[in-house]
Short mmCIF file of C-alpha atoms and ligand atoms in Angstrom, two decimals:
data_model
loop_
_atom_site.label_atom_id
_atom_site.label_comp_id
_atom_site.label_asym_id
_atom_site.label_seq_id
_atom_site.Cartn_x
_atom_site.Cartn_y
_atom_site.Cartn_z
CA MET A 317 0.00 0.00 0.00
CA LYS A 318 1.03 3.62 -0.36
CA ALA A 319 2.13 5.47 2.77
CA ILE A 320 3.99 8.59 3.87
CA THR A 321 7.00 7.83 6.04
CA PHE A 322 10.25 9.50 7.06
CA ARG A 323 13.70 7.98 7.43
CA ASP A 324 15.16 10.62 9.74
CA PHE A 325 13.84 13.42 11.90
CA GLY A 326 14.04 16.79 10.22
CA ALA A 327 12.38 19.42 8.07
CA PRO A 328 8.99 18.76 6.41
CA ASP A 329 10.62 17.37 3.26
CA VAL A 330 11.78 14.24 5.14
CA LEU A 331 8.20 13.02 4.60
CA GLN A 332 8.15 10.82 1.50
CA ALA A 333 5.51 8.77 -0.29
CA THR A 334 6.58 5.14 -0.45
CA GLU A 335 5.25 1.57 -0.70
CA VAL A 336 4.96 -0.45 2.51
CA GLU A 337 3.36 -3.76 3.36
CA ARG A 338 -0.36 -3.57 3.99
CA PRO A 339 -1.18 -4.59 7.57
CA GLU A 340 -3.37 -7.66 8.16
CA PRO A 341 -6.21 -7.49 10.68
CA GLY A 342 -6.08 -9.89 13.65
CA PRO A 343 -9.26 -11.66 14.85
CA ASP A 344 -10.59 -8.61 16.77
CA ASP A 345 -9.38 -5.98 14.29
CA VAL A 346 -10.68 -4.13 11.29
CA LEU A 347 -8.75 -3.05 8.21
CA VAL A 348 -9.69 0.55 7.44
CA ARG A 349 -9.28 2.19 4.04
CA ILE A 350 -8.29 5.74 4.98
CA HIS A 351 -10.18 8.53 3.23
CA ALA A 352 -8.99 11.54 5.23
CA ALA A 353 -6.31 12.24 7.81
CA GLY A 354 -5.81 15.49 9.71
CA ILE A 355 -2.35 16.93 10.29
CA CYS A 356 -1.99 17.73 13.97
CA TYR A 357 0.73 19.97 15.39
CA HIS A 358 1.67 16.88 17.39
CA ASP A 359 2.67 15.23 14.07
CA VAL A 360 4.87 18.22 13.24
CA LEU A 361 6.67 17.85 16.58
CA SER A 362 7.02 14.07 16.07
CA ARG A 363 8.52 14.51 12.60
CA GLY A 364 11.00 17.04 13.94
CA GLY A 365 12.11 14.63 16.69
CA ARG A 366 10.79 16.90 19.43
CA ILE A 367 8.56 14.15 20.91
CA PRO A 368 9.94 10.76 21.97
CA GLY A 369 9.66 8.19 19.17
CA GLN A 370 11.50 6.66 16.25
CA PRO A 371 11.67 7.83 12.64
CA GLY A 372 10.41 5.45 9.96
CA ARG A 373 6.85 5.22 11.21
CA ILE A 374 3.56 6.32 9.71
CA LEU A 375 2.28 9.42 11.54
CA GLY A 376 -1.27 10.64 12.06
CA HIS A 377 -4.03 10.06 14.61
CA GLU A 378 -6.93 12.00 13.06
CA ILE A 379 -8.34 9.32 10.78
CA ALA A 380 -11.62 8.69 8.94
CA GLY A 381 -12.31 5.93 6.45
CA THR A 382 -14.35 2.84 5.66
CA ILE A 383 -13.99 -0.66 7.03
CA ALA A 384 -12.50 -2.73 4.20
CA ALA A 385 -12.08 -6.06 6.00
CA ALA A 386 -12.92 -7.51 9.40
CA GLY A 387 -11.21 -10.11 11.61
CA ALA A 388 -12.87 -13.44 12.44
CA ASN A 389 -14.51 -12.12 15.66
CA VAL A 390 -15.91 -8.95 14.09
CA PRO A 391 -19.41 -8.98 12.53
CA THR A 392 -19.03 -8.91 8.73
CA GLU A 393 -21.91 -6.39 8.61
CA ARG A 394 -19.36 -3.78 9.67
CA ILE A 395 -17.56 -4.03 6.32
CA GLY A 396 -18.31 -0.85 4.39
CA GLU A 397 -19.11 1.16 7.55
CA ARG A 398 -17.86 4.76 7.58
CA VAL A 399 -15.78 5.21 10.70
CA VAL A 400 -13.60 7.61 12.63
CA LEU A 401 -10.85 6.00 14.71
CA TYR A 402 -10.56 6.55 18.45
CA GLN A 403 -6.91 7.59 18.53
CA ARG A 404 -5.76 5.74 21.62
CA LEU A 405 -5.15 1.99 21.53
CA PHE A 406 -6.12 1.07 25.11
CA CYS A 407 -6.06 -2.06 27.27
CA GLY A 408 -9.80 -2.12 28.02
CA THR A 409 -9.34 -3.77 31.43
CA CYS A 410 -7.69 -1.19 33.74
CA ARG A 411 -9.74 0.89 36.18
CA ASN A 412 -9.64 3.92 33.89
CA CYS A 413 -10.81 1.98 30.82
CA LEU A 414 -13.59 0.37 32.88
CA ARG A 415 -14.97 3.77 33.87
CA GLY A 416 -14.91 5.12 30.33
CA ARG A 417 -11.69 7.10 30.72
CA HIS A 418 -9.76 5.33 27.97
CA ASP A 419 -7.86 8.60 27.57
CA LEU A 420 -6.19 7.87 30.92
CA CYS A 421 -5.23 4.24 30.23
CA ARG A 422 -1.58 3.88 31.16
CA ASN A 423 -1.25 0.70 29.15
CA SER A 424 -1.97 2.47 25.89
CA ARG A 425 -0.50 4.31 22.97
CA VAL A 426 -1.75 6.80 20.41
CA LEU A 427 -2.11 5.82 16.74
CA GLY A 428 0.85 7.08 14.77
CA GLU A 429 3.17 7.31 17.79
CA GLN A 430 4.71 3.95 16.97
CA GLY A 431 3.30 3.62 13.47
CA GLY A 432 -0.04 2.47 12.18
CA GLY A 433 -1.01 6.09 11.66
CA GLY A 434 -3.22 7.88 9.20
CA TYR A 435 -0.82 8.98 6.46
CA ALA A 436 -1.43 5.77 4.50
CA GLU A 437 -3.94 3.95 2.32
CA PHE A 438 -4.90 1.55 5.11
CA THR A 439 -4.49 0.98 8.82
CA VAL A 440 -5.49 -1.79 11.19
CA VAL A 441 -7.10 -1.07 14.58
CA PRO A 442 -9.15 -3.08 17.09
CA ALA A 443 -12.77 -3.01 15.92
CA ARG A 444 -13.77 -1.27 19.17
CA ASN A 445 -11.69 1.76 18.11
CA ALA A 446 -13.78 2.26 14.96
CA ILE A 447 -16.73 4.60 15.68
CA ALA A 448 -19.55 4.95 13.13
CA ILE A 449 -19.85 8.35 11.42
CA PRO A 450 -23.42 9.73 11.22
CA ASP A 451 -24.92 10.26 7.76
CA GLY A 452 -24.32 13.72 6.41
CA VAL A 453 -20.91 14.19 8.04
CA GLU A 454 -18.16 14.28 5.42
CA MET A 455 -14.95 12.31 5.81
CA THR A 456 -12.75 15.42 6.07
CA ALA A 457 -14.96 16.72 8.89
CA ALA A 458 -15.19 13.34 10.61
CA ALA A 459 -11.40 13.05 10.63
CA LEU A 460 -11.39 15.96 13.11
CA ALA A 461 -14.04 14.47 15.43
CA VAL A 462 -11.47 12.96 17.77
CA CYS A 463 -8.86 15.70 17.63
CA PRO A 464 -9.28 18.69 17.64
CA ILE A 465 -13.09 18.69 18.12
CA GLY A 466 -13.23 15.84 20.65
CA THR A 467 -10.32 17.44 22.49
CA SER A 468 -12.31 20.68 22.61
CA VAL A 469 -15.38 18.86 23.94
CA ARG A 470 -13.24 17.27 26.69
CA ALA A 471 -11.84 20.63 27.79
CA ALA A 472 -15.03 22.70 27.51
CA LEU A 473 -17.77 20.28 28.55
CA GLY A 474 -15.82 17.50 30.31
CA VAL A 475 -13.29 19.40 32.42
CA ALA A 476 -14.65 22.97 32.62
CA GLU A 477 -18.27 21.69 32.69
CA ILE A 478 -19.42 24.80 30.86
CA GLU A 479 -23.12 25.54 31.30
CA PRO A 480 -25.59 27.93 29.68
CA GLY A 481 -24.87 31.51 30.67
CA ASN A 482 -21.29 30.83 31.75
CA ILE A 483 -18.63 33.27 30.63
CA VAL A 484 -15.82 31.42 28.89
CA LEU A 485 -12.45 32.96 28.12
CA ILE A 486 -10.44 31.27 25.37
CA THR A 487 -6.77 32.11 24.77
CA GLY A 488 -5.11 31.35 21.43
CA ALA A 489 -8.64 31.50 20.09
CA GLY A 490 -7.58 31.69 16.43
CA GLY A 491 -5.76 28.34 16.59
CA GLY A 492 -7.05 24.91 15.59
CA LEU A 493 -8.27 24.13 19.10
CA GLY A 494 -9.60 27.60 19.88
CA LEU A 495 -11.82 27.91 16.81
CA HIS A 496 -13.53 24.63 17.70
CA GLN A 497 -13.74 25.39 21.42
CA ILE A 498 -15.62 28.61 20.64
CA GLN A 499 -18.28 26.61 18.78
CA VAL A 500 -18.49 23.90 21.45
CA ALA A 501 -18.99 26.56 24.15
CA LYS A 502 -21.62 28.33 22.04
CA SER A 503 -23.45 25.01 21.52
CA VAL A 504 -24.39 25.12 25.23
CA GLN A 505 -25.26 28.84 25.14
CA ALA A 506 -22.23 30.13 26.97
CA ARG A 507 -20.85 33.60 26.35
CA VAL A 508 -17.41 33.45 24.76
CA ILE A 509 -14.64 36.01 25.13
CA ALA A 510 -11.85 35.15 22.73
CA VAL A 511 -8.26 36.36 23.02
CA THR A 512 -5.99 36.45 20.02
CA SER A 513 -2.61 38.09 19.63
CA SER A 514 -3.02 39.17 16.01
CA ASP A 515 -5.47 41.46 14.25
CA ASP A 516 -5.82 39.21 11.20
CA LYS A 517 -7.26 36.37 13.33
CA ALA A 518 -10.04 38.55 14.79
CA ALA A 519 -12.43 38.08 11.85
CA ILE A 520 -12.26 34.29 11.84
CA VAL A 521 -12.61 34.16 15.62
CA ARG A 522 -15.81 36.19 15.27
CA GLN A 523 -16.95 33.92 12.44
CA ALA A 524 -16.53 30.96 14.81
CA GLY A 525 -19.07 32.62 17.09
CA ALA A 526 -17.13 34.52 19.75
CA ASP A 527 -19.26 37.20 21.44
CA ASP A 528 -16.30 39.40 22.28
CA VAL A 529 -12.84 39.40 20.76
CA ILE A 530 -9.83 40.87 22.51
CA VAL A 531 -6.89 41.48 20.20
CA SER A 532 -3.96 41.69 22.57
CA SER A 533 -0.50 41.81 21.10
CA ASP A 534 1.10 42.39 24.52
CA LEU A 535 -1.03 39.62 26.10
CA LYS A 536 -2.30 41.92 28.84
CA PHE A 537 -5.97 41.05 28.49
CA SER A 538 -7.31 40.66 32.04
CA ARG A 539 -8.26 44.34 32.40
CA GLU A 540 -10.42 44.07 29.28
CA VAL A 541 -12.01 40.82 30.52
CA TRP A 542 -12.82 42.63 33.77
CA ARG A 543 -14.42 45.46 31.86
CA LEU A 544 -16.44 43.18 29.55
CA THR A 545 -17.79 41.15 32.46
CA ALA A 546 -18.64 44.04 34.82
CA LYS A 547 -15.84 42.85 37.13
CA GLN A 548 -17.21 39.31 37.39
CA GLY A 549 -14.46 37.58 35.44
CA ALA A 550 -14.69 34.36 33.44
CA ASP A 551 -16.28 31.21 34.88
CA ALA A 552 -14.03 29.06 32.75
CA VAL A 553 -10.76 29.74 30.99
CA LEU A 554 -9.55 27.44 28.21
CA GLU A 555 -5.82 28.06 28.14
CA ASN A 556 -4.39 27.01 24.77
CA VAL A 557 -1.24 29.09 25.16
CA VAL A 558 -0.16 29.21 28.86
CA THR A 559 3.33 30.59 28.13
CA GLY A 560 3.03 34.36 28.55
CA THR A 561 -0.72 34.21 29.24
CA PHE A 562 -1.23 32.11 32.37
CA GLY A 563 -0.93 34.95 34.88
CA GLU A 564 -3.43 37.05 32.96
CA SER A 565 -5.77 34.05 32.68
CA LEU A 566 -5.75 33.62 36.46
CA ARG A 567 -6.37 37.37 36.90
CA SER A 568 -9.32 37.05 34.46
CA ALA A 569 -10.92 34.21 36.43
CA ALA A 570 -14.17 34.64 38.39
CA GLN A 571 -14.71 33.29 41.89
CA ASN A 572 -14.66 29.48 41.79
CA ALA A 573 -13.62 29.47 38.12
CA THR A 574 -11.96 26.55 36.39
CA VAL A 575 -8.80 27.28 34.41
CA VAL A 576 -8.16 24.44 31.97
CA VAL A 577 -4.57 23.95 30.83
CA LEU A 578 -4.29 22.54 27.30
CA GLY A 579 -1.49 24.49 25.71
CA ASN A 580 2.20 24.05 26.27
CA ILE A 581 3.55 26.36 23.60
CA GLY A 582 6.75 27.30 25.42
CA ALA A 583 7.15 23.92 27.21
CA GLN A 584 8.42 25.80 30.25
CA PRO A 585 7.25 26.28 33.86
CA VAL A 586 5.01 29.28 34.51
CA GLU A 587 4.56 31.41 37.61
CA LEU A 588 1.53 31.09 39.84
CA ASP A 589 0.30 33.51 42.49
CA PRO A 590 -1.04 31.24 45.25
CA GLY A 591 -2.83 34.13 46.97
CA LEU A 592 -4.93 34.78 43.88
CA VAL A 593 -5.76 31.10 43.44
CA ILE A 594 -6.83 30.82 47.09
CA MET A 595 -8.75 34.12 47.20
CA ARG A 596 -10.79 33.28 44.13
CA ARG A 597 -10.96 29.49 44.83
CA ILE A 598 -9.66 28.89 41.31
CA ARG A 599 -9.46 25.31 40.12
CA ILE A 600 -6.61 24.58 37.70
CA ALA A 601 -7.10 21.41 35.69
CA GLY A 602 -5.22 19.73 32.86
CA SER A 603 -7.04 18.36 29.82
CA GLY A 604 -5.99 16.08 26.98
CA ASN A 605 -7.37 13.39 24.65
CA ALA A 606 -11.10 12.93 24.14
CA THR A 607 -13.03 10.05 25.71
CA PHE A 608 -15.40 7.90 23.63
CA ALA A 609 -18.31 9.95 25.01
CA ASP A 610 -16.57 13.14 23.84
CA VAL A 611 -16.11 11.71 20.33
CA HIS A 612 -19.80 10.79 20.16
CA MET A 613 -20.64 14.33 21.28
CA ALA A 614 -18.26 15.76 18.66
CA LEU A 615 -19.93 13.69 15.92
CA HIS A 616 -23.33 14.85 17.14
CA LEU A 617 -22.20 18.49 17.07
CA LEU A 618 -20.90 17.97 13.51
CA ALA A 619 -24.09 16.20 12.37
CA THR A 620 -26.28 19.00 13.74
CA LYS A 621 -23.92 21.67 12.33
CA ALA A 622 -23.47 23.18 15.79
CA VAL A 623 -19.77 22.82 15.03
CA LYS A 624 -18.45 23.50 11.55
CA PRO A 625 -14.92 22.23 11.18
CA PHE A 626 -12.28 24.78 10.30
CA ILE A 627 -10.34 23.19 7.48
CA GLY A 628 -7.80 25.55 5.98
CA ARG A 629 -6.48 23.28 3.24
CA VAL A 630 -7.13 19.84 1.79
CA LEU A 631 -4.06 18.29 0.17
CA PRO A 632 -3.47 14.88 -1.42
CA PHE A 633 -1.45 12.52 0.79
CA PRO A 634 1.79 12.77 -1.27
CA ARG A 635 1.86 16.49 -0.41
CA ALA A 636 1.96 15.83 3.34
CA SER A 637 5.31 17.66 3.58
CA GLU A 638 3.66 20.80 2.20
CA GLY A 639 0.96 20.45 4.86
CA HIS A 640 3.59 20.17 7.59
CA ALA A 641 5.42 23.23 6.26
CA LEU A 642 2.18 25.23 6.30
CA MET A 643 1.50 24.20 9.91
CA GLU A 644 5.04 24.98 10.97
CA ARG A 645 5.11 28.51 9.62
CA ARG A 646 1.46 29.05 10.67
CA GLY A 647 0.61 29.67 7.03
CA VAL A 648 -2.91 28.31 7.36
CA THR A 649 -5.91 28.94 9.59
CA GLY A 650 -7.65 25.75 10.72
CA ARG A 651 -6.62 22.18 10.03
CA VAL A 652 -4.78 20.81 7.03
CA VAL A 653 -6.44 17.55 6.00
CA LEU A 654 -4.93 14.93 3.69
CA GLN A 655 -7.29 13.27 1.26
CA GLY A 656 -6.72 11.20 -1.89
CA TRP A 657 -3.56 10.02 -3.62
ZN1 ZN B 159 -4.43 15.72 16.90
ZN1 ZN B 160 -6.71 0.60 30.20
#
């Protein structure tokens, strides 16, 4: 089968189209013909050798396709089903898996981390990882149901537990996560205040549904949040940046707010004012991969058009390197999705 691999870590052009052996499904697996695969910034870091792993593998964990073959224990009726792949290959028996938190399974790995990823004609996954796509949701959109849309559902509805009428502050709002988080928050009738550092992102942030947009090149936005909320602050903060913004996010938080940490742009420790956290009873919580329930919610939001995926560019698979280059120099707004050979 055709696949995109890389022999060494390096610049985007290390990604090359080549022929590799097509994987065979085991008894509990399905063989999936891949129709669309999203390029995540995680893939860019993996290719550059900035995340632990080996070169030579097939990257990509944002995968939609159709079931082409099924193992002996999988109902043959599933062949032909349109599916999105839950990105984490989990054990299914640990206490986290048993309570539906497959995202926390410690005996697991993410598709594409050690190969088997989405930049290929086919992949093999356990049948339980293949989730049916509702009618009316296109493959390119479905590819984003796990990440970034499912990730946004986890942060906004799972961790921050955003409710109607809540005020939600979103940093890095013009990024791939932010644009989807805005829509997820609006789907439950929250009020969204979006922060972006550049003027040219303001229009698209508004298009995504933000009620207020703060363009803040110096990242001093808390005063404006205070003004916009009549000194109440934000009930939830979705922090996609953290480096250079975390202090202002805490200062923007309302009493008893939840500040969700998703971003790690600078990959460096940040300062925290304990007095502020105590005074306002702020909860700081990390968030990561979607759960199965989050993916189902993401698919529902896509099917009902409550969330419209932001896809900046669709490229054929052999041009994956171009997609990586675009991501790296932030030359595109929204996701780059690979589709077709
Ligand atoms: Zn991703
Ligand atoms: Zn487990």
